[in-house]
Amino acid sequence: MKQNENFLEVKHPVLKRDLTILRDLKTNPELFRSAVTRISTVLAVEISRSFSIIEKEIETPLEKTTGYFLNEDVVLVPVLRAGLGMVSGFLSVLPRAKVGHIGLQRDENTLQPLEYYYKTPSNIDKSKILLLDPMLATGGSSAAAISFLKKRGAKDITFACLVAAPEGVELLETKHPEVKIYGASLDRELNENGYILPGLGDAGDRTFGTL
Ligand code: PRP
Ligand code: URA
């Protein structure tokens, strides 16, 4: 497998601890959701490292000083369902971000991802889009979500996931080479059912308790 140039694995002891909570089959949805939120917060901090800022004078209670303001129009786009779990962590770091949604399901005949829900602000061509989905497995869902966003005019897309498989990273690198991917772990491989190994199971079911 070739070196994955577009995937940035964010390394931090807190992420390792929280990933362990996610991977553990004994973790209940309450603890699972809180770990997803904490990991998302760290990813949001890391992704926003490259954001531009503008300077404006402000006044402290004592004197004037330089204030710094983020100069980006950010739109978070969680992929339904499991991406929803990442929204609050991202919003805690980027509270002014707008939130769009994409719903995808697999067509039973063609096995192609179909868009069943789409809502984002209309001017996404000028926005920084942060696509959120905890799992990058085969890459089919995220590749389709990125295509749907591009069709609506999105030009600046970053993908944030929790766990990725090399197969999915490679697919995105082929189909959307300009999209940077941030994740907390690049896992080993997919199994025969398209699940990530060692992975954490079905992220949607574990987030919402629908096992
Ligand atoms: C999961 C996950 C991704 C997709 C990843 O969603 O949240 O969207 O699978 O797999 P892929 O890379 O092979 O496309 P799922 O389809 O299980 O839906 P859910 O979020 O409603 O559980
Ligand atoms: N979707 C999930 O939720 N988990 C996987 O391991 C693969 C796809």
Short mmCIF file of C-alpha atoms and ligand atoms in Angstrom, two decimals:
data_model
loop_
_atom_site.label_atom_id
_atom_site.label_comp_id
_atom_site.label_asym_id
_atom_site.label_seq_id
_atom_site.Cartn_x
_atom_site.Cartn_y
_atom_site.Cartn_z
CA MET A 1 0.00 0.00 0.00
CA LYS A 2 1.47 3.35 -0.97
CA GLN A 3 2.27 6.04 1.55
CA ASN A 4 -0.85 8.10 2.32
CA GLU A 5 0.14 11.66 1.65
CA ASN A 6 -3.22 13.32 2.27
CA PHE A 7 -3.93 11.68 5.62
CA LEU A 8 -2.77 13.44 8.75
CA GLU A 9 -2.94 11.25 11.85
CA VAL A 10 -3.24 13.59 14.79
CA LYS A 11 -1.17 12.22 17.65
CA HIS A 12 -1.90 13.03 21.28
CA PRO A 13 -2.04 10.96 24.48
CA VAL A 14 -5.61 12.17 25.12
CA LEU A 15 -6.65 10.90 21.68
CA LYS A 16 -5.05 7.52 22.35
CA ARG A 17 -6.97 7.26 25.62
CA ASP A 18 -10.26 8.29 24.03
CA LEU A 19 -9.80 5.99 21.04
CA THR A 20 -9.35 3.15 23.51
CA ILE A 21 -12.71 4.06 25.04
CA LEU A 22 -14.30 3.99 21.56
CA ARG A 23 -12.72 0.67 20.61
CA ASP A 24 -13.72 -1.09 23.84
CA LEU A 25 -16.89 -3.09 23.18
CA LYS A 26 -17.96 -2.55 26.81
CA THR A 27 -18.24 1.25 26.32
CA ASN A 28 -21.87 2.39 26.48
CA PRO A 29 -23.35 5.09 24.18
CA GLU A 30 -23.09 7.79 26.86
CA LEU A 31 -19.33 7.29 27.28
CA PHE A 32 -18.92 6.68 23.55
CA ARG A 33 -20.51 10.04 22.69
CA SER A 34 -18.42 11.94 25.22
CA ALA A 35 -15.20 10.41 23.87
CA VAL A 36 -16.27 11.28 20.28
CA THR A 37 -16.85 14.86 21.42
CA ARG A 38 -13.43 15.15 23.07
CA ILE A 39 -11.63 13.68 20.05
CA SER A 40 -13.56 16.02 17.74
CA THR A 41 -12.47 18.99 19.83
CA VAL A 42 -8.81 18.07 19.44
CA LEU A 43 -9.26 17.49 15.68
CA ALA A 44 -10.96 20.88 15.35
CA VAL A 45 -8.04 22.57 17.12
CA GLU A 46 -5.57 20.82 14.82
CA ILE A 47 -7.49 21.53 11.61
CA SER A 48 -7.94 25.20 12.49
CA ARG A 49 -4.19 25.62 13.04
CA SER A 50 -3.91 26.80 9.41
CA PHE A 51 -6.87 29.21 9.53
CA SER A 52 -6.17 32.84 8.79
CA ILE A 53 -6.72 35.50 11.43
CA ILE A 54 -7.21 39.23 11.32
CA GLU A 55 -5.95 41.68 13.87
CA LYS A 56 -8.10 44.44 15.38
CA GLU A 57 -7.46 46.71 18.29
CA ILE A 58 -9.43 45.90 21.43
CA GLU A 59 -9.42 47.33 24.92
CA THR A 60 -8.62 45.32 28.01
CA PRO A 61 -9.78 46.84 31.31
CA LEU A 62 -6.27 48.39 31.48
CA GLU A 63 -5.18 49.42 27.98
CA LYS A 64 -5.51 48.95 24.26
CA THR A 65 -4.02 45.82 22.72
CA THR A 66 -4.17 43.73 19.58
CA GLY A 67 -7.09 41.32 19.31
CA TYR A 68 -7.13 38.33 16.97
CA PHE A 69 -10.21 37.11 15.11
CA LEU A 70 -10.66 34.05 12.91
CA ASN A 71 -11.09 35.17 9.33
CA GLU A 72 -12.81 32.08 7.92
CA ASP A 73 -16.38 31.30 6.99
CA VAL A 74 -16.63 27.69 8.20
CA VAL A 75 -19.39 25.23 7.38
CA LEU A 76 -19.43 21.91 9.23
CA VAL A 77 -21.09 19.13 7.25
CA PRO A 78 -21.74 15.96 9.23
CA VAL A 79 -22.65 12.86 7.24
CA LEU A 80 -25.82 11.37 8.75
CA ARG A 81 -26.02 9.65 11.08
CA ALA A 82 -22.71 9.06 12.77
CA GLY A 83 -21.17 12.40 11.75
CA LEU A 84 -23.68 14.13 14.05
CA GLY A 85 -21.68 12.93 17.04
CA MET A 86 -18.72 15.09 15.97
CA VAL A 87 -20.64 18.37 15.64
CA SER A 88 -20.63 19.59 19.24
CA GLY A 89 -16.86 19.10 19.62
CA PHE A 90 -16.22 21.09 16.45
CA LEU A 91 -18.69 23.80 17.47
CA SER A 92 -17.00 24.20 20.83
CA VAL A 93 -13.83 25.26 18.99
CA LEU A 94 -15.55 27.01 16.06
CA PRO A 95 -18.76 28.37 17.61
CA ARG A 96 -19.60 30.61 14.64
CA ALA A 97 -19.52 27.78 12.11
CA LYS A 98 -22.67 27.02 10.20
CA VAL A 99 -23.84 23.42 10.03
CA GLY A 100 -25.06 21.68 6.89
CA HIS A 101 -26.12 18.04 6.64
CA ILE A 102 -25.75 15.26 4.10
CA GLY A 103 -27.72 12.01 4.32
CA LEU A 104 -26.45 9.06 2.31
CA GLN A 105 -27.73 5.55 1.82
CA ARG A 106 -26.66 2.73 -0.42
CA ASP A 107 -28.87 1.91 -3.41
CA GLU A 108 -29.68 -1.79 -2.95
CA ASN A 109 -29.45 -2.52 -6.67
CA THR A 110 -26.45 -0.50 -7.80
CA LEU A 111 -24.70 -0.39 -4.37
CA GLN A 112 -23.91 3.27 -5.16
CA PRO A 113 -24.35 5.89 -2.39
CA LEU A 114 -27.55 7.91 -2.90
CA GLU A 115 -28.12 11.32 -1.37
CA TYR A 116 -31.41 11.27 0.58
CA TYR A 117 -30.89 14.59 2.38
CA TYR A 118 -28.86 17.69 1.57
CA LYS A 119 -28.95 21.08 3.24
CA THR A 120 -26.08 23.54 3.44
CA PRO A 121 -25.85 27.34 3.25
CA SER A 122 -26.13 28.43 -0.39
CA ASN A 123 -22.74 30.16 -0.73
CA ILE A 124 -20.53 27.20 0.11
CA ASP A 125 -18.21 28.10 -2.77
CA LYS A 126 -16.71 30.78 -0.52
CA SER A 127 -16.66 28.70 2.67
CA LYS A 128 -14.22 26.39 4.30
CA ILE A 129 -16.08 23.09 4.45
CA LEU A 130 -15.25 20.62 7.21
CA LEU A 131 -16.85 17.29 6.33
CA LEU A 132 -17.41 15.17 9.45
CA ASP A 133 -17.78 11.38 9.51
CA PRO A 134 -16.15 9.21 12.18
CA MET A 135 -15.42 6.30 9.84
CA LEU A 136 -13.45 6.27 6.59
CA ALA A 137 -13.77 2.60 5.61
CA THR A 138 -14.03 1.82 1.87
CA GLY A 139 -14.28 5.56 1.31
CA GLY A 140 -17.48 5.17 -0.72
CA SER A 141 -19.58 7.39 1.56
CA SER A 142 -17.07 10.19 2.00
CA ALA A 143 -16.06 10.19 -1.69
CA ALA A 144 -19.76 10.55 -2.59
CA ALA A 145 -20.33 13.25 0.03
CA ILE A 146 -17.38 15.24 -1.32
CA SER A 147 -18.71 14.87 -4.89
CA PHE A 148 -22.15 16.12 -3.79
CA LEU A 149 -20.54 19.12 -2.07
CA LYS A 150 -18.41 19.90 -5.13
CA LYS A 151 -21.52 19.73 -7.33
CA ARG A 152 -23.01 22.49 -5.13
CA GLY A 153 -19.88 24.59 -5.63
CA ALA A 154 -17.68 23.68 -2.64
CA LYS A 155 -14.02 24.34 -3.40
CA ASP A 156 -12.23 24.14 -0.07
CA ILE A 157 -13.04 20.83 1.65
CA THR A 158 -11.27 19.17 4.58
CA PHE A 159 -12.41 15.80 5.85
CA ALA A 160 -12.29 14.95 9.55
CA CYS A 161 -12.74 11.36 10.70
CA LEU A 162 -11.90 9.43 13.83
CA VAL A 163 -10.69 6.15 12.36
CA ALA A 164 -9.58 5.49 8.78
CA ALA A 165 -8.65 2.40 6.79
CA PRO A 166 -5.80 2.60 4.25
CA GLU A 167 -8.23 1.49 1.54
CA GLY A 168 -10.50 4.48 2.14
CA VAL A 169 -7.62 6.96 2.32
CA GLU A 170 -6.34 5.63 -0.99
CA LEU A 171 -9.76 5.95 -2.64
CA LEU A 172 -10.10 9.57 -1.51
CA GLU A 173 -6.56 10.34 -2.65
CA THR A 174 -7.47 9.03 -6.09
CA LYS A 175 -10.93 10.62 -6.41
CA HIS A 176 -10.37 13.86 -4.50
CA PRO A 177 -6.62 14.43 -4.29
CA GLU A 178 -6.99 18.02 -3.10
CA VAL A 179 -8.94 17.05 0.04
CA LYS A 180 -6.86 16.82 3.21
CA ILE A 181 -7.96 14.16 5.68
CA TYR A 182 -7.45 14.46 9.44
CA GLY A 183 -8.03 11.50 11.72
CA ALA A 184 -7.17 10.13 15.13
CA SER A 185 -6.03 6.74 13.81
CA LEU A 186 -5.06 5.07 10.57
CA ASP A 187 -6.06 1.49 11.29
CA ARG A 188 -4.77 -1.72 9.70
CA GLU A 189 -7.30 -2.84 7.10
CA LEU A 190 -10.91 -3.64 6.23
CA ASN A 191 -12.49 -7.01 6.85
CA GLU A 192 -14.57 -8.85 4.24
CA ASN A 193 -17.68 -6.89 5.31
CA GLY A 194 -16.05 -3.50 4.93
CA TYR A 195 -15.52 -2.97 8.66
CA ILE A 196 -12.33 -1.35 9.87
CA LEU A 197 -9.86 -3.53 11.85
CA PRO A 198 -9.25 -3.14 14.72
CA GLY A 199 -11.80 -0.32 14.41
CA LEU A 200 -14.65 0.34 16.79
CA GLY A 201 -17.60 -1.38 15.12
CA ASP A 202 -20.58 0.49 13.70
CA ALA A 203 -20.09 4.10 14.72
CA GLY A 204 -23.73 5.10 14.16
CA ASP A 205 -25.10 2.23 16.23
CA ARG A 206 -22.60 2.79 19.03
CA THR A 207 -23.29 6.54 19.11
CA PHE A 208 -27.06 6.23 19.19
CA GLY A 209 -27.49 2.90 21.01
CA THR A 210 -29.17 1.13 18.10
CA LEU A 211 -27.15 -2.08 18.26
C1 PRP B 1 -20.86 4.53 8.37
C2 PRP B 1 -19.95 5.71 8.62
C3 PRP B 1 -19.66 6.19 7.24
C4 PRP B 1 -19.64 4.91 6.44
C5 PRP B 1 -18.21 4.54 6.18
O1 PRP B 1 -22.14 4.96 8.12
O2 PRP B 1 -20.51 6.67 9.47
O3 PRP B 1 -20.64 7.10 6.74
O4 PRP B 1 -20.25 3.91 7.24
O5 PRP B 1 -18.13 3.46 5.34
P1 PRP B 1 -17.52 3.57 3.88
O6 PRP B 1 -16.25 4.35 3.98
O7 PRP B 1 -17.29 2.12 3.50
O8 PRP B 1 -18.53 4.23 3.00
P2 PRP B 1 -23.34 3.94 7.91
O9 PRP B 1 -23.54 3.70 6.44
O10 PRP B 1 -23.16 2.73 8.76
O11 PRP B 1 -24.59 4.79 8.38
P3 PRP B 1 -24.97 5.33 9.84
O12 PRP B 1 -24.09 6.52 10.11
O13 PRP B 1 -26.40 5.71 9.69
O14 PRP B 1 -24.77 4.24 10.84
N1 URA B 2 -18.85 1.99 9.13
C1 URA B 2 -18.71 1.90 10.46
O1 URA B 2 -19.50 2.46 11.24
N2 URA B 2 -17.68 1.14 10.96
C2 URA B 2 -16.79 0.52 10.15
O2 URA B 2 -15.86 -0.14 10.66
C3 URA B 2 -16.97 0.62 8.76
C4 URA B 2 -17.99 1.38 8.26
#
